[in-house]
């Protein structure tokens, strides 16, 4: 059967690395604050607040034994709140624009990267309604982003809608496009793909209207992401190619790398692993050339995924380790979790289940720390898969149930389907095949509702395999053939081969040995071409069919 869902994890030592902050003079110049001019400020209570701002910016140094990013930038956050006390909103706003190494992102963007979503919400909440309408639109958009990271998608949508309304009122097409794009991303997370496409199309239209070529490329990439998830890989590829072309035309090296990475992901989904490696290597090269550490970590992680699918687990782990190291250096907890989770899954593939569990537990801890509900569900699902492989089916079911509960709480329809499918697999292993079918049926229903062709095929594949165990061969063939047709249509060759192998086995049980051998040969051809681990099992099945064929001819 097909085990779904892959995610991340963490190790405590040297987790966040160190940050060297910009010089105090740079920050004071950004804030237009002069210590000598403070004497003229009245009343004294107000003067004391400004003095506190300068002291925090100039004199605060994070204790060397402290290794938490929030403590490193504490001086800026304290300065922000002192400026809020005197209602100096303009200067408070500028605090968020301080560039923080190692990746030189604005403070607020960096806080999000570090997983401090609640802190971001407090910052934007203080500024909301204190400046002009344009800034309110920006604050609302940023609040939506923070809540989206926390998995509070419906709350995020409320903020994006408010941002959109203000942008339309004041005719700010740029902010309008951003709000539409973020609504599209959030509806994608909720599994409402038609709605996501609608918003991304509107974002794309605005970007073209105002001549925002960079925004146009981003919108095209987002549309590609939706179609990629829906299993419409060739359509996704068209959007990614357009995004790549724009990035090259405007000299956006970061966008070029991102588009190449997305194309690599599509070829990965199509089972064209060697082509995927080419694109991810190009992405990696660009990221290193321009010093995009985040992009470098993403490209390394993607290369790891491809080698994992090729069964080259040790090579995959080398890439995951490199991705992990960068994530720790730049303090990107989300990417750190993905890298550690991927390492856990590589150990899982090697059969080192207890080591896998250690990494996946750390992944779970990171997700809970930063409030990433979607990541928490993914980690729980992966722990379930690992316990399933240990034969601890009841424990696996506990984890899958927790994953399912989170998916339903945050409205993640895709995650809900995956959890239901995994529950079906575990109940089938317990011999409770009819209960398993109930779960596969629910997964199939969700996949069809949200238009996820890949998920629909996987649900049919697993349902067909459960029917095979029940010796309902005719019905098993019916579901397997339906799955085969879907995987053929969307070009998912790896899954195609898996279904072909199931059909071969079913025909073997029915005594249709010529058909069994034909299907097995087709599966073998694909597995051989892809160079994946399933090849050995398929070869064994082919030998078994051949022996039965020889025996029947005697």
Protein backbone atom coordinates (compact mmCIF):
# COMPACT_ATOMS: atom_id res chain seq x y z
CA UNK A 1 0.00 0.00 0.00
CA UNK A 2 0.95 3.65 -0.37
CA UNK A 3 2.13 5.47 2.75
CA UNK A 4 1.34 9.15 2.39
CA UNK A 5 2.71 12.40 3.86
CA UNK A 6 6.27 13.56 4.45
CA UNK A 7 7.42 16.28 6.85
CA UNK A 8 10.31 17.50 9.26
CA UNK A 9 12.18 17.52 12.96
CA UNK A 10 14.89 19.00 15.35
CA UNK A 11 17.95 18.71 17.62
CA UNK A 12 18.46 21.05 20.59
CA UNK A 13 22.19 21.79 20.42
CA UNK A 14 23.19 25.01 18.64
CA UNK A 15 19.73 25.22 17.21
CA UNK A 16 19.45 28.88 16.42
CA UNK A 17 23.03 29.96 15.75
CA UNK A 18 24.19 33.54 16.39
CA UNK A 19 23.24 36.87 14.86
CA UNK A 20 25.51 39.90 14.47
CA UNK A 21 23.26 42.97 14.55
CA UNK A 22 23.78 46.16 12.51
CA UNK A 23 25.65 49.09 14.17
CA UNK A 24 23.65 51.28 16.57
CA UNK A 25 24.46 54.37 14.44
CA UNK A 26 22.71 52.79 11.47
CA UNK A 27 19.56 52.14 13.53
CA UNK A 28 19.53 55.63 15.10
CA UNK A 29 19.92 57.18 11.65
CA UNK A 30 17.01 55.04 10.40
CA UNK A 31 14.91 56.30 13.32
CA UNK A 32 16.19 59.90 12.89
CA UNK A 33 17.01 60.03 16.60
CA UNK A 34 19.72 62.33 18.00
CA UNK A 35 20.73 61.93 21.65
CA UNK A 36 21.62 65.65 21.94
CA UNK A 37 18.18 66.73 20.73
CA UNK A 38 16.46 64.77 23.52
CA UNK A 39 17.00 67.63 26.00
CA UNK A 40 14.43 69.72 24.15
CA UNK A 41 11.65 67.13 24.46
CA UNK A 42 8.90 67.92 26.94
CA UNK A 43 7.43 66.69 29.22
CA UNK A 44 10.26 64.77 30.98
CA UNK A 45 8.23 61.55 30.98
CA UNK A 46 8.24 61.64 27.17
CA UNK A 47 11.97 62.44 27.16
CA UNK A 48 12.62 59.38 29.36
CA UNK A 49 10.84 57.14 26.83
CA UNK A 50 13.06 58.38 23.98
CA UNK A 51 16.14 57.99 26.20
CA UNK A 52 15.07 54.37 26.78
CA UNK A 53 14.80 53.86 23.00
CA UNK A 54 18.39 55.07 22.47
CA UNK A 55 19.67 53.00 25.41
CA UNK A 56 18.05 49.79 24.15
CA UNK A 57 19.38 50.34 20.61
CA UNK A 58 22.88 51.41 21.71
CA UNK A 59 23.67 49.56 24.90
CA UNK A 60 21.70 46.29 24.88
CA UNK A 61 23.83 43.23 24.21
CA UNK A 62 22.43 39.74 24.29
CA UNK A 63 24.20 37.67 27.02
CA UNK A 64 26.61 35.20 25.36
CA UNK A 65 25.04 32.22 27.11
CA UNK A 66 21.64 33.05 25.59
CA UNK A 67 21.00 31.47 22.23
CA UNK A 68 17.41 32.48 21.49
CA UNK A 69 16.79 34.81 18.56
CA UNK A 70 14.10 36.76 20.41
CA UNK A 71 16.66 37.72 23.07
CA UNK A 72 19.13 38.74 20.36
CA UNK A 73 16.68 41.35 18.95
CA UNK A 74 15.16 42.24 22.34
CA UNK A 75 16.70 45.75 22.17
CA UNK A 76 14.72 46.55 19.00
CA UNK A 77 11.47 45.15 20.39
CA UNK A 78 11.85 47.13 23.63
CA UNK A 79 12.60 50.28 21.59
CA UNK A 80 9.44 49.59 19.56
CA UNK A 81 7.26 49.45 22.67
CA UNK A 82 8.82 52.62 24.17
CA UNK A 83 8.02 54.45 20.91
CA UNK A 84 4.45 53.14 21.11
CA UNK A 85 4.21 54.59 24.65
CA UNK A 86 4.81 58.10 23.25
CA UNK A 87 2.61 57.32 20.23
CA UNK A 88 5.49 57.89 17.82
CA UNK A 89 4.01 55.48 15.31
CA UNK A 90 6.20 56.56 12.39
CA UNK A 91 9.39 55.68 14.23
CA UNK A 92 7.83 52.50 15.66
CA UNK A 93 7.05 51.45 12.09
CA UNK A 94 10.69 52.01 11.11
CA UNK A 95 11.84 49.52 13.78
CA UNK A 96 10.22 46.80 11.66
CA UNK A 97 12.37 47.85 8.71
CA UNK A 98 15.71 47.23 10.46
CA UNK A 99 17.72 44.76 8.39
CA UNK A 100 18.74 41.77 10.51
CA UNK A 101 21.62 39.45 9.46
CA UNK A 102 22.41 36.73 8.45
CA UNK A 103 20.00 37.10 5.53
CA UNK A 104 19.37 40.86 5.80
CA UNK A 105 15.59 40.61 5.96
CA UNK A 106 13.43 43.24 7.68
CA UNK A 107 12.96 42.57 11.41
CA UNK A 108 9.30 41.59 11.02
CA UNK A 109 10.04 39.21 8.13
CA UNK A 110 12.91 37.69 10.10
CA UNK A 111 10.70 37.19 13.17
CA UNK A 112 8.29 35.20 10.98
CA UNK A 113 11.19 33.15 9.61
CA UNK A 114 12.25 32.38 13.19
CA UNK A 115 8.73 31.20 14.04
CA UNK A 116 7.75 34.14 16.30
CA UNK A 117 4.27 34.53 14.84
CA UNK A 118 2.61 35.65 18.07
CA UNK A 119 5.22 38.42 18.46
CA UNK A 120 4.50 39.58 14.90
CA UNK A 121 0.79 39.70 15.70
CA UNK A 122 1.52 41.94 18.72
CA UNK A 123 3.68 44.30 16.64
CA UNK A 124 1.16 44.73 13.81
CA UNK A 125 -1.70 44.91 16.31
CA UNK A 126 -0.08 47.93 18.01
CA UNK A 127 0.36 49.78 14.71
CA UNK A 128 -3.04 48.97 13.23
CA UNK A 129 -5.23 52.09 13.08
CA UNK A 130 -2.37 54.38 14.16
CA UNK A 131 -1.03 55.53 10.77
CA UNK A 132 -2.74 55.99 7.40
CA UNK A 133 -5.15 53.71 5.53
CA UNK A 134 -2.35 52.41 3.32
CA UNK A 135 -0.37 51.25 6.34
CA UNK A 136 -3.52 49.69 7.83
CA UNK A 137 -3.82 47.61 4.66
CA UNK A 138 -0.20 46.46 5.05
CA UNK A 139 -0.69 45.64 8.77
CA UNK A 140 -3.85 43.64 8.07
CA UNK A 141 -2.08 41.73 5.31
CA UNK A 142 0.84 40.93 7.64
CA UNK A 143 -1.54 39.85 10.42
CA UNK A 144 -3.15 37.49 7.92
CA UNK A 145 0.25 36.01 7.04
CA UNK A 146 1.06 35.41 10.74
CA UNK A 147 -2.28 33.69 11.41
CA UNK A 148 -1.84 31.62 8.24
CA UNK A 149 1.52 30.34 9.55
CA UNK A 150 -0.25 29.42 12.80
CA UNK A 151 -2.75 27.34 10.81
CA UNK A 152 -5.60 29.71 11.73
CA UNK A 153 -6.65 29.94 8.09
CA UNK A 154 -10.15 31.34 8.57
CA UNK A 155 -8.82 34.13 10.81
CA UNK A 156 -6.11 34.81 8.21
CA UNK A 157 -8.78 35.11 5.51
CA UNK A 158 -10.65 37.73 7.59
CA UNK A 159 -7.51 39.89 7.76
CA UNK A 160 -6.68 39.45 4.07
CA UNK A 161 -10.26 40.40 3.16
CA UNK A 162 -10.02 43.55 5.31
CA UNK A 163 -6.69 44.43 3.68
CA UNK A 164 -8.25 43.86 0.26
CA UNK A 165 -11.19 46.12 1.10
CA UNK A 166 -8.93 49.00 2.22
CA UNK A 167 -6.67 48.59 -0.82
CA UNK A 168 -9.70 48.87 -3.11
CA UNK A 169 -11.05 51.89 -1.19
CA UNK A 170 -7.81 53.86 -1.59
CA UNK A 171 -6.95 52.48 -5.04
CA UNK A 172 -3.75 50.76 -3.91
CA UNK A 173 -3.45 48.12 -6.63
CA UNK A 174 -0.14 46.79 -5.32
CA UNK A 175 -1.54 45.93 -1.85
CA UNK A 176 -4.75 44.67 -3.50
CA UNK A 177 -2.69 42.20 -5.55
CA UNK A 178 -0.77 41.03 -2.47
CA UNK A 179 -4.01 40.47 -0.52
CA UNK A 180 -5.51 38.52 -3.44
CA UNK A 181 -2.37 36.40 -3.74
CA UNK A 182 -2.36 35.64 -0.01
CA UNK A 183 -6.05 34.72 -0.12
CA UNK A 184 -5.19 32.31 -2.93
CA UNK A 185 -2.38 30.73 -0.90
CA UNK A 186 -4.66 30.37 2.16
CA UNK A 187 -7.51 28.78 0.20
CA UNK A 188 -4.90 26.43 -1.30
CA UNK A 189 -3.96 25.41 2.27
CA UNK A 190 -7.64 24.79 3.01
CA UNK A 191 -7.97 22.56 -0.06
CA UNK A 192 -10.38 24.98 -1.78
CA UNK A 193 -8.45 24.88 -5.04
CA UNK A 194 -11.03 26.50 -7.35
CA UNK A 195 -11.20 29.48 -5.02
CA UNK A 196 -7.40 29.59 -4.81
CA UNK A 197 -7.11 29.68 -8.61
CA UNK A 198 -9.72 32.44 -8.80
CA UNK A 199 -7.75 34.69 -6.40
CA UNK A 200 -4.39 33.98 -8.06
CA UNK A 201 -5.91 34.83 -11.45
CA UNK A 202 -7.13 38.17 -10.08
CA UNK A 203 -3.66 38.82 -8.60
CA UNK A 204 -2.11 37.99 -11.98
CA UNK A 205 -4.49 40.36 -13.78
CA UNK A 206 -3.60 43.26 -11.45
CA UNK A 207 0.15 42.59 -11.76
CA UNK A 208 -0.20 42.77 -15.56
CA UNK A 209 -2.35 45.92 -15.37
CA UNK A 210 0.21 47.85 -13.29
CA UNK A 211 3.20 46.37 -15.09
CA UNK A 212 4.50 44.63 -11.97
CA UNK A 213 6.60 41.97 -13.69
CA UNK A 214 7.91 40.55 -10.41
CA UNK A 215 4.36 40.25 -9.03
CA UNK A 216 3.27 38.66 -12.32
CA UNK A 217 5.97 35.99 -11.94
CA UNK A 218 4.95 35.30 -8.34
CA UNK A 219 1.25 34.96 -9.31
CA UNK A 220 2.15 32.57 -12.15
CA UNK A 221 4.25 30.50 -9.73
CA UNK A 222 1.36 30.35 -7.25
CA UNK A 223 -1.02 29.15 -9.97
CA UNK A 224 1.56 26.52 -10.87
CA UNK A 225 1.64 25.39 -7.24
CA UNK A 226 -2.13 24.80 -7.20
CA UNK A 227 -2.14 22.86 -10.47
CA UNK A 228 0.90 20.87 -9.31
CA UNK A 229 -0.98 19.83 -6.17
CA UNK A 230 -4.08 18.94 -8.22
CA UNK A 231 -1.97 16.56 -10.29
CA UNK A 232 -2.31 18.73 -13.43
CA UNK A 233 1.43 18.63 -13.88
CA UNK A 234 1.67 19.79 -17.47
CA UNK A 235 -0.52 22.81 -16.73
CA UNK A 236 1.63 23.55 -13.67
CA UNK A 237 4.71 23.31 -15.87
CA UNK A 238 3.30 25.92 -18.28
CA UNK A 239 2.85 28.41 -15.43
CA UNK A 240 6.30 27.70 -14.00
CA UNK A 241 7.89 28.16 -17.44
CA UNK A 242 6.17 31.55 -17.82
CA UNK A 243 7.34 32.51 -14.33
CA UNK A 244 10.90 31.45 -15.24
CA UNK A 245 10.82 33.48 -18.46
CA UNK A 246 9.74 36.64 -16.63
CA UNK A 247 12.38 36.19 -13.92
CA UNK A 248 15.08 35.91 -16.59
CA UNK A 249 13.75 38.92 -18.53
CA UNK A 250 13.82 41.21 -15.48
CA UNK A 251 17.03 39.75 -14.05
CA UNK A 252 15.31 38.42 -10.92
CA UNK A 253 17.82 35.73 -9.97
CA UNK A 254 15.91 34.74 -6.83
CA UNK A 255 12.68 34.32 -8.84
CA UNK A 256 14.60 32.38 -11.49
CA UNK A 257 15.88 29.96 -8.85
CA UNK A 258 12.42 29.57 -7.35
CA UNK A 259 10.88 28.79 -10.77
CA UNK A 260 13.61 26.24 -11.53
CA UNK A 261 12.96 24.60 -8.16
CA UNK A 262 9.24 24.44 -8.90
CA UNK A 263 9.92 22.82 -12.27
CA UNK A 264 12.14 20.32 -10.46
CA UNK A 265 9.23 19.52 -8.13
CA UNK A 266 6.92 18.86 -11.10
CA UNK A 267 9.40 16.49 -12.74
CA UNK A 268 9.75 14.80 -9.34
CA UNK A 269 5.96 14.33 -9.20
CA UNK A 270 6.05 12.91 -12.73
CA UNK A 271 8.70 10.39 -11.66
CA UNK A 272 11.29 11.96 -13.99
CA UNK A 273 13.85 11.98 -11.21
CA UNK A 274 16.99 12.68 -13.21
CA UNK A 275 15.36 15.70 -14.88
CA UNK A 276 14.22 16.85 -11.42
CA UNK A 277 17.81 16.67 -10.20
CA UNK A 278 18.97 18.89 -13.11
CA UNK A 279 16.48 21.62 -12.21
CA UNK A 280 17.17 21.47 -8.47
CA UNK A 281 20.91 21.66 -9.15
CA UNK A 282 20.35 24.82 -11.23
CA UNK A 283 18.26 26.27 -8.39
CA UNK A 284 21.02 25.42 -5.92
CA UNK A 285 23.69 27.04 -8.10
CA UNK A 286 21.74 30.30 -8.40
CA UNK A 287 20.96 30.38 -4.66
CA UNK A 288 24.65 30.03 -3.87
CA UNK A 289 25.68 32.65 -6.45
CA UNK A 290 23.35 35.31 -5.01
CA UNK A 291 23.80 34.28 -1.37
CA UNK A 292 20.16 33.24 -0.93
CA UNK A 293 20.64 30.95 2.07
CA UNK A 294 16.94 30.15 2.39
CA UNK A 295 16.74 29.16 -1.30
CA UNK A 296 19.92 27.11 -0.90
CA UNK A 297 18.39 25.16 2.01
CA UNK A 298 15.19 24.56 0.00
CA UNK A 299 17.10 23.31 -3.06
CA UNK A 300 19.21 20.96 -0.92
CA UNK A 301 16.06 19.57 0.72
CA UNK A 302 14.44 18.99 -2.68
CA UNK A 303 17.52 17.18 -3.97
CA UNK A 304 17.38 15.00 -0.85
CA UNK A 305 13.75 14.12 -1.64
CA UNK A 306 14.64 12.98 -5.16
CA UNK A 307 17.53 10.80 -4.01
CA UNK A 308 15.28 9.38 -1.27
CA UNK A 309 12.77 8.29 -3.94
CA UNK A 310 15.61 6.76 -5.94
CA UNK A 311 16.50 4.67 -2.88
CA UNK A 312 19.85 6.47 -2.47
CA UNK A 313 19.11 7.15 1.19
CA UNK A 314 22.64 7.99 2.35
CA UNK A 315 23.03 10.53 -0.47
CA UNK A 316 19.61 11.96 0.42
CA UNK A 317 20.74 12.30 4.05
CA UNK A 318 23.84 14.25 3.00
CA UNK A 319 21.59 16.82 1.32
CA UNK A 320 19.20 16.93 4.29
CA UNK A 321 22.15 17.50 6.66
CA UNK A 322 23.37 20.43 4.55
CA UNK A 323 19.85 21.90 4.48
CA UNK A 324 19.60 21.44 8.25
CA UNK A 325 22.90 23.22 8.87
CA UNK A 326 21.83 26.26 6.83
CA UNK A 327 18.40 26.37 8.52
CA UNK A 328 20.12 26.52 11.90
CA UNK A 329 22.58 29.17 10.76
CA UNK A 330 19.79 31.49 9.57
CA UNK A 331 17.40 30.51 12.37
CA UNK A 332 14.67 29.23 10.01
CA UNK A 333 12.75 26.88 12.30
CA UNK A 334 10.26 25.81 9.66
CA UNK A 335 13.00 24.66 7.26
CA UNK A 336 14.90 23.11 10.17
CA UNK A 337 11.84 21.04 10.98
CA UNK A 338 11.47 19.90 7.37
CA UNK A 339 15.14 18.90 7.17
CA UNK A 340 15.06 16.95 10.43
CA UNK A 341 11.78 15.31 9.49
CA UNK A 342 13.21 14.32 6.13
CA UNK A 343 16.21 12.81 7.91
CA UNK A 344 13.78 10.88 10.09
CA UNK A 345 12.01 9.56 7.00
CA UNK A 346 15.34 8.59 5.43
CA UNK A 347 16.10 6.52 8.55
CA UNK A 348 12.58 5.09 8.20
CA UNK A 349 13.40 4.04 4.61
CA UNK A 350 16.61 2.38 5.88
CA UNK A 351 14.53 0.41 8.41
CA UNK A 352 16.05 2.28 11.37
CA UNK A 353 12.63 3.00 12.83
CA UNK A 354 13.65 3.97 16.37
CA UNK A 355 16.13 6.53 15.03
CA UNK A 356 13.42 7.79 12.68
CA UNK A 357 11.08 8.25 15.64
CA UNK A 358 13.70 10.37 17.48
CA UNK A 359 13.89 12.79 14.55
CA UNK A 360 10.14 12.85 13.96
CA UNK A 361 9.51 13.58 17.65
CA UNK A 362 11.84 16.56 17.38
CA UNK A 363 9.91 17.68 14.30
CA UNK A 364 6.71 17.50 16.30
CA UNK A 365 8.28 19.56 19.09
CA UNK A 366 9.33 22.34 16.66
CA UNK A 367 5.87 22.45 15.06
CA UNK A 368 4.24 22.80 18.48
CA UNK A 369 6.79 25.42 19.59
CA UNK A 370 6.11 27.73 16.65
CA UNK A 371 2.39 26.96 16.57
CA UNK A 372 2.51 25.36 13.12
CA UNK A 373 -0.65 23.25 13.25
CA UNK A 374 -0.26 21.94 9.73
CA UNK A 375 3.34 20.89 10.45
CA UNK A 376 2.21 19.30 13.70
CA UNK A 377 -0.30 17.18 11.82
CA UNK A 378 2.33 16.16 9.27
CA UNK A 379 4.76 15.10 12.02
CA UNK A 380 2.05 13.08 13.77
CA UNK A 381 1.19 11.39 10.48
CA UNK A 382 4.82 10.47 9.85
CA UNK A 383 5.15 9.06 13.37
CA UNK A 384 2.05 6.99 12.62
CA UNK A 385 3.64 5.63 9.44
CA UNK A 386 6.78 4.66 11.36
CA UNK A 387 4.86 2.86 14.13
CA UNK A 388 2.84 1.13 11.41
CA UNK A 389 6.08 -0.26 9.96
CA UNK A 390 7.07 -1.48 13.43
CA UNK A 391 3.84 -3.45 13.48
CA UNK A 392 2.45 -1.26 16.29
CA UNK A 393 -0.80 -0.66 14.42
CA UNK A 394 -2.83 0.56 17.41
CA UNK A 395 -0.18 3.18 18.21
CA UNK A 396 -0.05 4.16 14.53
CA UNK A 397 -3.83 4.62 14.57
CA UNK A 398 -3.55 6.93 17.62
CA UNK A 399 -1.14 9.19 15.72
CA UNK A 400 -3.25 9.14 12.55
CA UNK A 401 -6.35 10.07 14.60
CA UNK A 402 -4.50 13.06 16.10
CA UNK A 403 -3.37 14.06 12.60
CA UNK A 404 -6.98 13.76 11.38
CA UNK A 405 -8.29 15.86 14.26
CA UNK A 406 -5.84 18.70 13.54
CA UNK A 407 -6.60 18.62 9.80
CA UNK A 408 -10.31 18.98 10.55
CA UNK A 409 -9.75 21.72 13.14
CA UNK A 410 -7.75 23.89 10.73
CA UNK A 411 -9.88 23.00 7.71
CA UNK A 412 -7.07 21.27 5.82
CA UNK A 413 -9.08 19.04 3.48
CA UNK A 414 -6.02 17.59 1.78
CA UNK A 415 -4.45 16.66 5.14
CA UNK A 416 -7.77 15.19 6.26
CA UNK A 417 -7.78 12.91 3.22
CA UNK A 418 -4.20 11.76 3.81
CA UNK A 419 -4.93 10.95 7.47
CA UNK A 420 -8.05 8.96 6.48
CA UNK A 421 -6.04 7.04 3.88
CA UNK A 422 -3.37 6.18 6.43
CA UNK A 423 -6.02 5.01 8.90
CA UNK A 424 -7.36 2.73 6.17
CA UNK A 425 -3.90 1.23 5.64
CA UNK A 426 -3.46 0.50 9.37
CA UNK A 427 -6.91 -1.06 9.80
CA UNK A 428 -6.22 -3.24 6.76
CA UNK A 429 -2.98 -4.43 8.41
CA UNK A 430 -5.01 -5.33 11.51
CA UNK A 431 -7.19 -7.50 9.29
CA UNK A 432 -10.12 -5.09 9.65
CA UNK A 433 -10.50 -4.76 5.91
CA UNK A 434 -14.11 -3.56 5.85
CA UNK A 435 -13.27 -0.74 8.27
CA UNK A 436 -10.24 0.05 6.09
CA UNK A 437 -12.52 0.37 3.07
CA UNK A 438 -14.69 2.89 4.94
CA UNK A 439 -11.62 5.11 5.40
CA UNK A 440 -10.46 4.68 1.79
CA UNK A 441 -13.96 5.61 0.66
CA UNK A 442 -13.89 8.82 2.75
CA UNK A 443 -10.45 9.70 1.35
CA UNK A 444 -11.70 9.11 -2.20
CA UNK A 445 -14.72 11.34 -1.57
CA UNK A 446 -12.57 14.22 -0.27
CA UNK A 447 -10.05 13.88 -3.12
CA UNK A 448 -12.88 14.11 -5.66
CA UNK A 449 -14.53 17.04 -3.86
CA UNK A 450 -11.33 19.11 -3.87
CA UNK A 451 -10.26 17.96 -7.34
CA UNK A 452 -7.08 16.24 -6.17
CA UNK A 453 -6.50 13.72 -8.97
CA UNK A 454 -3.36 12.30 -7.40
CA UNK A 455 -5.16 11.71 -4.08
CA UNK A 456 -8.08 10.13 -5.94
CA UNK A 457 -5.71 7.69 -7.63
CA UNK A 458 -3.97 6.81 -4.35
CA UNK A 459 -7.31 6.18 -2.59
CA UNK A 460 -8.40 3.88 -5.43
CA UNK A 461 -5.03 2.10 -5.41
CA UNK A 462 -5.25 1.37 -1.67
CA UNK A 463 -8.90 0.40 -1.87
CA UNK A 464 -8.07 -2.01 -4.69
CA UNK A 465 -5.27 -3.56 -2.63
CA UNK A 466 -7.60 -4.02 0.37
CA UNK A 467 -10.12 -5.79 -1.89
CA UNK A 468 -7.26 -8.01 -3.10
CA UNK A 469 -6.67 -9.07 0.53
CA UNK A 470 -10.40 -9.84 0.82
CA UNK A 471 -10.01 -12.00 -2.32
CA UNK A 472 -12.58 -9.86 -4.12
CA UNK A 473 -10.52 -10.02 -7.28
CA UNK A 474 -12.97 -8.66 -9.85
CA UNK A 475 -13.74 -5.60 -7.76
CA UNK A 476 -10.05 -5.16 -6.93
CA UNK A 477 -9.26 -5.06 -10.65
CA UNK A 478 -12.02 -2.50 -11.18
CA UNK A 479 -10.54 -0.07 -8.63
CA UNK A 480 -6.95 -0.72 -9.71
CA UNK A 481 -7.81 -0.07 -13.36
CA UNK A 482 -9.50 3.21 -12.37
CA UNK A 483 -6.36 4.21 -10.43
CA UNK A 484 -4.15 3.23 -13.38
CA UNK A 485 -6.16 5.43 -15.73
CA UNK A 486 -5.75 8.44 -13.41
CA UNK A 487 -2.00 7.96 -12.97
CA UNK A 488 -1.63 7.54 -16.73
CA UNK A 489 -3.59 10.76 -17.36
CA UNK A 490 -1.60 12.85 -14.88
CA UNK A 491 1.71 11.21 -15.79
CA UNK A 492 2.57 9.87 -12.34
CA UNK A 493 4.72 6.99 -13.55
CA UNK A 494 5.95 5.74 -10.18
CA UNK A 495 2.36 5.17 -9.03
CA UNK A 496 1.48 3.75 -12.45
CA UNK A 497 4.05 1.00 -11.90
CA UNK A 498 2.74 0.29 -8.38
CA UNK A 499 -0.81 -0.20 -9.71
CA UNK A 500 0.44 -2.36 -12.58
CA UNK A 501 2.15 -4.60 -10.03
CA UNK A 502 -1.10 -4.90 -8.04
CA UNK A 503 -3.03 -5.77 -11.22
CA UNK A 504 -0.41 -8.39 -12.06
CA UNK A 505 -0.79 -9.95 -8.61
CA UNK A 506 -4.59 -9.96 -8.89
CA UNK A 507 -4.43 -11.69 -12.29
CA UNK A 508 -2.01 -14.21 -10.77
CA UNK A 509 -4.62 -15.11 -8.13
CA UNK A 510 -7.27 -15.39 -10.86
CA UNK A 511 -5.02 -17.77 -12.80
CA UNK A 512 -4.66 -15.33 -15.72
CA UNK A 513 -0.92 -15.91 -15.89
CA UNK A 514 -0.32 -14.39 -19.34
CA UNK A 515 -2.04 -11.16 -18.30
CA UNK A 516 -0.23 -11.24 -14.94
CA UNK A 517 3.15 -11.53 -16.69
CA UNK A 518 2.28 -8.73 -19.14
CA UNK A 519 1.30 -6.30 -16.37
CA UNK A 520 4.31 -7.30 -14.32
CA UNK A 521 6.63 -6.63 -17.29
CA UNK A 522 5.09 -3.18 -17.75
CA UNK A 523 5.65 -2.40 -14.06
CA UNK A 524 9.22 -3.73 -14.24
CA UNK A 525 10.03 -1.52 -17.24
CA UNK A 526 8.96 1.61 -15.34
CA UNK A 527 10.67 0.62 -12.06
CA UNK A 528 13.88 -0.15 -13.99
CA UNK A 529 13.76 3.18 -15.79
CA UNK A 530 13.18 5.08 -12.55
CA UNK A 531 15.77 3.04 -10.66
CA UNK A 532 13.59 2.85 -7.54
CA UNK A 533 13.67 0.32 -4.64
CA UNK A 534 10.34 -1.33 -5.63
CA UNK A 535 12.18 -2.97 -8.55
CA UNK A 536 13.35 -5.96 -6.44
CA UNK A 537 9.86 -6.85 -5.17
CA UNK A 538 8.47 -6.63 -8.70
CA UNK A 539 11.24 -8.91 -10.02
CA UNK A 540 10.35 -11.47 -7.35
CA UNK A 541 6.69 -11.35 -8.38
CA UNK A 542 7.72 -11.83 -12.04
CA UNK A 543 9.76 -14.93 -11.10
CA UNK A 544 6.84 -16.34 -9.11
CA UNK A 545 4.45 -15.83 -12.05
CA UNK A 546 6.95 -17.46 -14.40
CA UNK A 547 7.26 -20.51 -12.12
CA UNK A 548 3.46 -20.88 -12.05
CA UNK A 549 3.37 -20.51 -15.83
CA UNK A 550 5.97 -23.27 -16.29
CA UNK A 551 4.14 -25.49 -13.79
CA UNK A 552 0.80 -25.03 -15.59
CA UNK A 553 2.37 -26.09 -18.90
CA UNK A 554 3.60 -29.44 -17.55
